Tab-separated table of C-alpha atoms in Angstrom:
chain	number	residue	atom	x	y	z
A	1	MET	CA	25.830	-1.537	11.457
A	2	SER	CA	23.075	0.530	12.970
A	3	ILE	CA	19.192	-0.189	11.776
A	4	ILE	CA	17.318	2.345	10.438
A	5	SER	CA	13.055	2.236	11.836
A	6	LYS	CA	10.311	3.910	9.391
A	7	LYS	CA	7.052	4.407	9.639
A	8	ILE	CA	5.301	3.387	6.559
A	9	CYS	CA	1.319	3.586	6.096
A	10	LEU	CA	-0.936	1.343	3.872
A	11	ILE	CA	-3.566	2.916	2.947
A	12	GLY	CA	-6.743	2.419	0.661
A	13	ASP	CA	-11.013	1.835	0.839
A	14	PHE	CA	-11.927	-1.050	2.987
A	15	GLY	CA	-11.426	-4.532	1.421
A	16	VAL	CA	-8.953	-3.645	-1.384
A	17	GLY	CA	-6.408	-6.132	0.517
A	18	LYS	CA	-4.035	-3.808	2.010
A	19	THR	CA	-3.901	-6.238	4.875
A	20	SER	CA	-2.966	-9.412	2.689
A	21	LEU	CA	-0.424	-7.504	1.311
A	22	ILE	CA	1.218	-7.041	4.524
A	23	ARG	CA	0.806	-10.110	5.543
A	24	ARG	CA	2.023	-11.790	2.310
A	25	PHE	CA	5.343	-9.504	2.719
A	26	VAL	CA	5.919	-10.130	6.621
A	27	ASP	CA	4.463	-13.540	7.254
A	28	ARG	CA	4.238	-15.505	3.311
A	29	GLN	CA	1.251	-16.090	4.285
A	30	PHE	CA	-2.380	-15.773	1.878
A	31	SER	CA	-5.972	-16.720	3.424
A	32	ASP	CA	-9.093	-15.986	0.927
A	33	GLN	CA	-11.109	-15.302	4.072
A	34	TYR	CA	-11.591	-11.399	4.987
A	35	LEU	CA	-10.758	-10.105	7.985
A	36	SER	CA	-11.853	-6.315	8.469
A	37	THR	CA	-9.294	-4.170	10.091
A	38	VAL	CA	-10.647	-1.853	12.794
A	39	GLY	CA	-8.549	1.487	14.300
A	40	VAL	CA	-4.454	0.238	12.570
A	41	LYS	CA	-2.645	-2.741	13.083
A	42	ILE	CA	1.038	-2.646	13.396
A	43	SER	CA	3.416	-5.164	11.568
A	44	ARG	CA	6.965	-5.209	11.251
A	45	LYS	CA	9.699	-6.156	8.834
A	46	THR	CA	13.620	-5.896	8.541
A	47	ILE	CA	14.613	-5.254	5.034
A	48	LYS	CA	18.459	-4.966	3.361
A	49	ALA	CA	18.382	-2.040	1.178
A	50	SER	CA	21.634	0.102	1.272
A	51	GLN	CA	21.344	-0.622	4.610
A	52	GLU	CA	19.206	-2.543	7.170
A	53	LEU	CA	15.618	-1.208	7.447
A	54	GLN	CA	13.067	-1.971	9.545
A	55	MET	CA	9.664	-0.881	8.603
A	56	LEU	CA	6.753	-0.396	10.853
A	57	ILE	CA	4.054	-1.021	8.868
A	58	TRP	CA	0.809	0.870	10.057
A	59	ASP	CA	-2.119	-1.209	8.159
A	60	ILE	CA	-4.742	1.537	8.430
A	61	GLU	CA	-8.761	0.730	8.404
A	62	GLY	CA	-10.482	1.711	5.658
A	63	SER	CA	-14.274	2.525	6.250
A	64	ASN	CA	-16.022	5.861	5.432
A	65	LYS	CA	-16.404	6.444	8.885
A	66	PHE	CA	-12.805	6.315	9.571
A	67	LYS	CA	-11.381	8.410	6.830
A	68	ALA	CA	-11.806	11.922	9.017
A	69	ILE	CA	-9.132	10.217	11.879
A	70	ALA	CA	-7.179	8.557	9.407
A	71	PRO	CA	-4.944	11.547	8.882
A	72	SER	CA	-3.882	11.514	12.378
A	73	TYR	CA	-2.443	7.876	11.892
A	74	PHE	CA	-0.084	9.535	9.343
A	75	GLN	CA	1.718	11.824	11.716
A	76	GLY	CA	5.597	10.837	11.361
A	77	ALA	CA	4.997	8.653	8.336
A	78	LYS	CA	7.501	8.719	5.742
A	79	GLY	CA	5.862	7.184	3.057
A	80	PRO	CA	2.451	5.198	2.232
A	81	VAL	CA	1.470	2.184	0.088
A	82	ILE	CA	-1.570	3.173	-1.359
A	83	VAL	CA	-3.937	-0.019	-2.672
A	84	GLY	CA	-6.838	0.213	-5.060
A	85	ASP	CA	-9.020	-3.293	-5.954
A	86	LEU	CA	-8.686	-4.103	-10.233
A	87	THR	CA	-11.946	-5.399	-9.425
A	88	ARG	CA	-13.635	-2.302	-7.953
A	89	PRO	CA	-12.838	0.699	-9.650
A	90	GLU	CA	-14.373	3.042	-7.400
A	91	THR	CA	-11.666	1.968	-5.144
A	92	LEU	CA	-9.060	2.947	-8.027
A	93	GLU	CA	-11.177	6.377	-8.709
A	94	ASN	CA	-10.415	7.407	-4.849
A	95	ILE	CA	-6.800	6.561	-4.825
A	96	PRO	CA	-5.827	10.515	-5.886
A	97	GLU	CA	-8.107	11.561	-2.668
A	98	HIS	CA	-6.035	8.874	-0.584
A	99	ILE	CA	-2.219	10.838	-2.499
A	100	GLN	CA	-3.904	14.196	-1.346
A	101	SER	CA	-5.016	12.997	2.220
A	102	PHE	CA	-1.237	11.512	3.406
A	103	LEU	CA	0.424	14.463	1.392
A	104	THR	CA	-1.532	17.060	3.704
A	105	VAL	CA	0.103	15.717	6.852
A	106	ASN	CA	3.285	14.990	4.980
A	107	PRO	CA	3.899	16.948	1.832
A	108	GLN	CA	7.660	15.623	1.153
A	109	SER	CA	6.501	11.708	0.921
A	110	ASN	CA	7.317	9.273	-1.856
A	111	ILE	CA	4.360	7.196	-2.436
A	112	VAL	CA	3.566	3.262	-3.957
A	113	ILE	CA	0.967	3.176	-5.531
A	114	ALA	CA	-0.375	-0.725	-5.578
A	115	LEU	CA	-3.345	-1.904	-7.922
A	116	ASN	CA	-4.045	-4.895	-5.872
A	117	LYS	CA	-6.053	-8.379	-7.397
A	118	SER	CA	-4.302	-8.664	-10.540
A	119	ASP	CA	-4.298	-12.261	-10.544
A	120	ILE	CA	-8.039	-12.232	-11.011
A	121	ILE	CA	-8.201	-9.811	-14.074
A	122	ALA	CA	-7.308	-11.346	-17.820
A	123	ALA	CA	-4.086	-10.190	-18.643
A	124	GLU	CA	-5.110	-8.485	-21.906
A	125	TYR	CA	-6.820	-5.464	-19.825
A	126	LEU	CA	-4.080	-5.246	-17.085
A	127	GLU	CA	-1.622	-3.133	-19.038
A	128	LYS	CA	-4.166	-0.477	-20.492
A	129	ILE	CA	-5.874	-0.107	-16.679
A	130	GLN	CA	-2.565	0.483	-15.155
A	131	GLN	CA	-2.021	2.932	-17.717
A	132	ASN	CA	-5.252	5.035	-16.942
A	133	TYR	CA	-4.140	4.563	-13.182
A	134	ASN	CA	-0.614	6.488	-13.807
A	135	PHE	CA	0.147	8.877	-11.128
A	136	SER	CA	3.483	9.963	-11.759
A	137	GLU	CA	2.908	13.923	-11.043
A	138	MET	CA	1.274	13.625	-7.550
A	139	SER	CA	4.735	12.334	-5.866
A	140	VAL	CA	4.138	8.695	-7.076
A	141	ILE	CA	7.246	6.651	-7.473
A	142	ASN	CA	5.718	3.824	-9.122
A	143	THR	CA	2.457	1.998	-9.666
A	144	TYR	CA	2.361	-2.003	-9.589
A	145	LEU	CA	-0.278	-4.666	-10.419
A	146	THR	CA	-0.199	-6.591	-7.229
A	147	SER	CA	-1.249	-10.166	-6.109
A	148	ALA	CA	-1.644	-10.552	-2.398
A	149	LYS	CA	-2.385	-14.243	-3.644
A	150	THR	CA	0.253	-15.042	-5.614
A	151	GLY	CA	2.662	-12.871	-4.296
A	152	ASN	CA	3.336	-10.992	-7.613
A	153	ASN	CA	5.091	-7.968	-7.298
A	154	VAL	CA	4.308	-7.736	-3.387
A	155	ASP	CA	8.073	-7.530	-2.187
A	156	GLU	CA	8.579	-4.754	-5.110
A	157	ILE	CA	6.405	-2.309	-3.592
A	158	PHE	CA	8.008	-2.540	-0.035
A	159	GLN	CA	11.349	-2.625	-1.700
A	160	VAL	CA	10.709	0.225	-3.812
A	161	LEU	CA	9.265	2.434	-0.790
A	162	ALA	CA	12.094	1.141	1.208
A	163	ASN	CA	14.762	2.391	-0.807
A	164	SER	CA	13.493	5.593	-1.177
A	165	LEU	CA	13.401	6.408	2.319
A	166	ILE	CA	16.876	5.336	2.888
């Protein structure tokens, strides 16, 4: 059986944990040290869905100055994981803008939302936050509470997106 290769993008404001989610998924590692992505970094991981899929995961810089050229990196992508930081509400408010920016380039895409850093938010607030940030009307498959530190729902966000691509 041949392996299908698909490009996906991780999109979000700076410091939301895009690189950490990728490191947890691809390398099974986590570091508390903040490493700012400059431009784009590409990682690969092959997973099994209904058939083998090699994910080409583009980690796209989240700085404001980069937003104007970021859409050029979306070309050819089959879907994104859009990441917000639960400890910084402004990053959650920017999710619809990231969704629109990606859909402008790739209008038929399925999207997964990762509300990251769930390990440092009190459990009683998490469900309410998740309900407030439901984007089902905007080509979003699902919204997940994730933690790159604990690994919570990290594999799920990539697996769900992979299943939608095959």
